[in-house]
């Protein structure tokens, strides 16, 4: 029988945790995954947006629920994984998407703020990998393997002004991903791990990025900041949130079954030039 391409892209049997799901990208990833048939446990430190999202998804017929969750808290990760398995009947996907992006010149960078960015963006992702791994490995409470996605950024591939905390955190997420991918594969767990690297996305975080550049005096105003960034994007436009969600759909699906430790760059060619 010939290969069933359509079924390989279906997410009908996928049960996925998405962190930072109250934000623009996390919410759209949840919309995309559930539209393709997955069940989702959406988590966020902020309950309002996460609960509104889950109301929207369930009204559309999706199997979705919300849990308030600080990704830096290991006990809460244990509860999130247990709840996911309880509510969805299993677990075979984790999207470590929650992050913060404060900008500051190096000369003024406060070490506690730097550590906080590493804590949320790197340690939060590591904990998601760890607890996803423990549950999805063959002897785990979910068993059966799965797919872990760590949200990095083009800012995890190259540096820029006033972004030492975020650049270093997203670079760490990039290599965390490769380490997890190698270990999962060599231990024959059936778990894959990949990173997604968006460029600038039409989103609140994208706007915040430009606002901070203006506040720091790097750009005179929002329009100049946006134009300056877009000048470096060969396709000449920012990404839509759906562009990033499509990447997550692929990496969660069985269509990517041989893809692990890779970097999916979704940036309109920004990093290619
Ligand atoms: N928007 C962009 O332009 C862009 C570009 C490249 C990469 N990214 C990455 O994509 C991901 C999502 O970005 P976004 O645009 O949706 O950002 P966002 O700020 O809209 O969403 C981030 C979410 O994470 C949550 N969060 C923050 N700290 C948390 C914590 N300790 N525990 C749990 N949740 C926490 C926030 O409440 C928020 O809902 C991030 O990893 C970001 O770095 C975004």
JSON list of C-alpha atoms and ligand atoms in Angstrom, two decimals, residues 19-26 43-46 49 69-72 96-100 120-121 151-154 166 170 197-206, ligand 1:
[
{"chain": "A", "resi": 19, "resn": "UNK", "atom": "CA", "xyz": [2.79, 26.90, 27.46]},
{"chain": "A", "resi": 20, "resn": "UNK", "atom": "CA", "xyz": [2.40, 30.66, 27.17]},
{"chain": "A", "resi": 21, "resn": "UNK", "atom": "CA", "xyz": [-0.88, 29.87, 25.42]},
{"chain": "A", "resi": 22, "resn": "UNK", "atom": "CA", "xyz": [-2.43, 33.18, 26.42]},
{"chain": "A", "resi": 23, "resn": "UNK", "atom": "CA", "xyz": [-0.01, 35.06, 24.15]},
{"chain": "A", "resi": 24, "resn": "UNK", "atom": "CA", "xyz": [-0.43, 35.69, 20.43]},
{"chain": "A", "resi": 25, "resn": "UNK", "atom": "CA", "xyz": [1.71, 32.82, 19.14]},
{"chain": "A", "resi": 26, "resn": "UNK", "atom": "CA", "xyz": [0.74, 30.32, 21.82]},
{"chain": "A", "resi": 43, "resn": "UNK", "atom": "CA", "xyz": [-1.19, 26.82, 30.14]},
{"chain": "A", "resi": 44, "resn": "UNK", "atom": "CA", "xyz": [-0.10, 30.34, 31.01]},
{"chain": "A", "resi": 45, "resn": "UNK", "atom": "CA", "xyz": [0.92, 32.35, 34.07]},
{"chain": "A", "resi": 46, "resn": "UNK", "atom": "CA", "xyz": [-1.91, 34.71, 33.16]},
{"chain": "A", "resi": 49, "resn": "UNK", "atom": "CA", "xyz": [-6.25, 35.21, 28.23]},
{"chain": "A", "resi": 69, "resn": "UNK", "atom": "CA", "xyz": [1.10, 27.55, 35.24]},
{"chain": "A", "resi": 70, "resn": "UNK", "atom": "CA", "xyz": [4.39, 29.29, 35.89]},
{"chain": "A", "resi": 71, "resn": "UNK", "atom": "CA", "xyz": [6.93, 27.46, 33.69]},
{"chain": "A", "resi": 72, "resn": "UNK", "atom": "CA", "xyz": [9.73, 28.14, 36.19]},
{"chain": "A", "resi": 96, "resn": "UNK", "atom": "CA", "xyz": [7.59, 25.20, 25.26]},
{"chain": "A", "resi": 97, "resn": "UNK", "atom": "CA", "xyz": [6.43, 28.61, 24.04]},
{"chain": "A", "resi": 98, "resn": "UNK", "atom": "CA", "xyz": [6.28, 30.89, 27.13]},
{"chain": "A", "resi": 99, "resn": "UNK", "atom": "CA", "xyz": [8.94, 33.62, 27.19]},
{"chain": "A", "resi": 100, "resn": "UNK", "atom": "CA", "xyz": [9.70, 37.21, 28.16]},
{"chain": "A", "resi": 120, "resn": "UNK", "atom": "CA", "xyz": [11.67, 31.81, 32.26]},
{"chain": "A", "resi": 121, "resn": "UNK", "atom": "CA", "xyz": [13.02, 31.25, 28.74]},
{"chain": "A", "resi": 151, "resn": "UNK", "atom": "CA", "xyz": [10.20, 28.17, 20.74]},
{"chain": "A", "resi": 152, "resn": "UNK", "atom": "CA", "xyz": [13.47, 29.96, 20.04]},
{"chain": "A", "resi": 153, "resn": "UNK", "atom": "CA", "xyz": [13.80, 32.93, 17.64]},
{"chain": "A", "resi": 154, "resn": "UNK", "atom": "CA", "xyz": [16.01, 34.32, 14.91]},
{"chain": "A", "resi": 166, "resn": "UNK", "atom": "CA", "xyz": [16.96, 37.46, 25.22]},
{"chain": "A", "resi": 170, "resn": "UNK", "atom": "CA", "xyz": [17.13, 31.91, 22.85]},
{"chain": "A", "resi": 197, "resn": "UNK", "atom": "CA", "xyz": [12.88, 30.27, 15.10]},
{"chain": "A", "resi": 198, "resn": "UNK", "atom": "CA", "xyz": [10.38, 32.96, 14.12]},
{"chain": "A", "resi": 199, "resn": "UNK", "atom": "CA", "xyz": [11.49, 36.31, 12.79]},
{"chain": "A", "resi": 200, "resn": "UNK", "atom": "CA", "xyz": [9.38, 39.33, 13.70]},
{"chain": "A", "resi": 201, "resn": "UNK", "atom": "CA", "xyz": [5.73, 38.32, 13.90]},
{"chain": "A", "resi": 202, "resn": "UNK", "atom": "CA", "xyz": [2.66, 40.58, 13.70]},
{"chain": "A", "resi": 203, "resn": "UNK", "atom": "CA", "xyz": [1.97, 40.33, 17.44]},
{"chain": "A", "resi": 204, "resn": "UNK", "atom": "CA", "xyz": [2.06, 42.14, 20.78]},
{"chain": "A", "resi": 205, "resn": "UNK", "atom": "CA", "xyz": [5.58, 40.84, 21.43]},
{"chain": "A", "resi": 206, "resn": "UNK", "atom": "CA", "xyz": [6.63, 42.07, 17.98]},
{"chain": "B", "resi": 1, "resn": "LIG", "atom": "N1", "xyz": [6.18, 37.65, 18.55]},
{"chain": "B", "resi": 1, "resn": "LIG", "atom": "C1", "xyz": [7.34, 37.61, 17.95]},
{"chain": "B", "resi": 1, "resn": "LIG", "atom": "O1", "xyz": [7.65, 38.50, 17.13]},
{"chain": "B", "resi": 1, "resn": "LIG", "atom": "C2", "xyz": [8.32, 36.50, 18.23]},
{"chain": "B", "resi": 1, "resn": "LIG", "atom": "C3", "xyz": [9.45, 36.37, 17.42]},
{"chain": "B", "resi": 1, "resn": "LIG", "atom": "C4", "xyz": [10.35, 35.35, 17.68]},
{"chain": "B", "resi": 1, "resn": "LIG", "atom": "C5", "xyz": [10.11, 34.44, 18.71]},
{"chain": "B", "resi": 1, "resn": "LIG", "atom": "N2", "xyz": [9.00, 34.59, 19.48]},
{"chain": "B", "resi": 1, "resn": "LIG", "atom": "C6", "xyz": [8.82, 33.62, 20.56]},
{"chain": "B", "resi": 1, "resn": "LIG", "atom": "O2", "xyz": [7.53, 33.03, 20.43]},
{"chain": "B", "resi": 1, "resn": "LIG", "atom": "C7", "xyz": [7.01, 32.73, 21.73]},
{"chain": "B", "resi": 1, "resn": "LIG", "atom": "C8", "xyz": [5.63, 33.33, 21.91]},
{"chain": "B", "resi": 1, "resn": "LIG", "atom": "O3", "xyz": [5.73, 34.72, 21.69]},
{"chain": "B", "resi": 1, "resn": "LIG", "atom": "P1", "xyz": [4.45, 35.67, 21.70]},
{"chain": "B", "resi": 1, "resn": "LIG", "atom": "O4", "xyz": [4.64, 36.66, 20.63]},
{"chain": "B", "resi": 1, "resn": "LIG", "atom": "O5", "xyz": [3.19, 34.87, 21.69]},
{"chain": "B", "resi": 1, "resn": "LIG", "atom": "O6", "xyz": [4.64, 36.39, 23.11]},
{"chain": "B", "resi": 1, "resn": "LIG", "atom": "P2", "xyz": [3.56, 36.88, 24.18]},
{"chain": "B", "resi": 1, "resn": "LIG", "atom": "O7", "xyz": [4.25, 37.83, 25.07]},
{"chain": "B", "resi": 1, "resn": "LIG", "atom": "O8", "xyz": [2.32, 37.33, 23.46]},
{"chain": "B", "resi": 1, "resn": "LIG", "atom": "O9", "xyz": [3.20, 35.53, 24.93]},
{"chain": "B", "resi": 1, "resn": "LIG", "atom": "C9", "xyz": [4.05, 34.96, 25.89]},
{"chain": "B", "resi": 1, "resn": "LIG", "atom": "C10", "xyz": [3.17, 34.33, 26.93]},
{"chain": "B", "resi": 1, "resn": "LIG", "atom": "O10", "xyz": [4.02, 33.73, 27.91]},
{"chain": "B", "resi": 1, "resn": "LIG", "atom": "C11", "xyz": [3.42, 33.95, 29.17]},
{"chain": "B", "resi": 1, "resn": "LIG", "atom": "N3", "xyz": [4.43, 33.86, 30.23]},
{"chain": "B", "resi": 1, "resn": "LIG", "atom": "C12", "xyz": [5.39, 34.77, 30.56]},
{"chain": "B", "resi": 1, "resn": "LIG", "atom": "N4", "xyz": [6.08, 34.33, 31.60]},
{"chain": "B", "resi": 1, "resn": "LIG", "atom": "C13", "xyz": [5.58, 33.12, 31.94]},
{"chain": "B", "resi": 1, "resn": "LIG", "atom": "C14", "xyz": [5.89, 32.16, 32.94]},
{"chain": "B", "resi": 1, "resn": "LIG", "atom": "N5", "xyz": [6.86, 32.36, 33.85]},
{"chain": "B", "resi": 1, "resn": "LIG", "atom": "N6", "xyz": [5.17, 31.02, 32.97]},
{"chain": "B", "resi": 1, "resn": "LIG", "atom": "C15", "xyz": [4.18, 30.80, 32.07]},
{"chain": "B", "resi": 1, "resn": "LIG", "atom": "N7", "xyz": [3.81, 31.67, 31.12]},
{"chain": "B", "resi": 1, "resn": "LIG", "atom": "C16", "xyz": [4.53, 32.82, 31.06]},
{"chain": "B", "resi": 1, "resn": "LIG", "atom": "C17", "xyz": [2.78, 35.32, 29.10]},
{"chain": "B", "resi": 1, "resn": "LIG", "atom": "O11", "xyz": [1.75, 35.48, 30.06]},
{"chain": "B", "resi": 1, "resn": "LIG", "atom": "C18", "xyz": [2.27, 35.34, 27.66]},
{"chain": "B", "resi": 1, "resn": "LIG", "atom": "O12", "xyz": [0.91, 34.93, 27.57]},
{"chain": "B", "resi": 1, "resn": "LIG", "atom": "C19", "xyz": [8.05, 33.20, 22.72]},
{"chain": "B", "resi": 1, "resn": "LIG", "atom": "O13", "xyz": [8.90, 32.13, 23.07]},
{"chain": "B", "resi": 1, "resn": "LIG", "atom": "C20", "xyz": [8.83, 34.24, 21.94]},
{"chain": "B", "resi": 1, "resn": "LIG", "atom": "O14", "xyz": [10.12, 34.43, 22.45]},
{"chain": "B", "resi": 1, "resn": "LIG", "atom": "C21", "xyz": [8.10, 35.60, 19.25]}
]
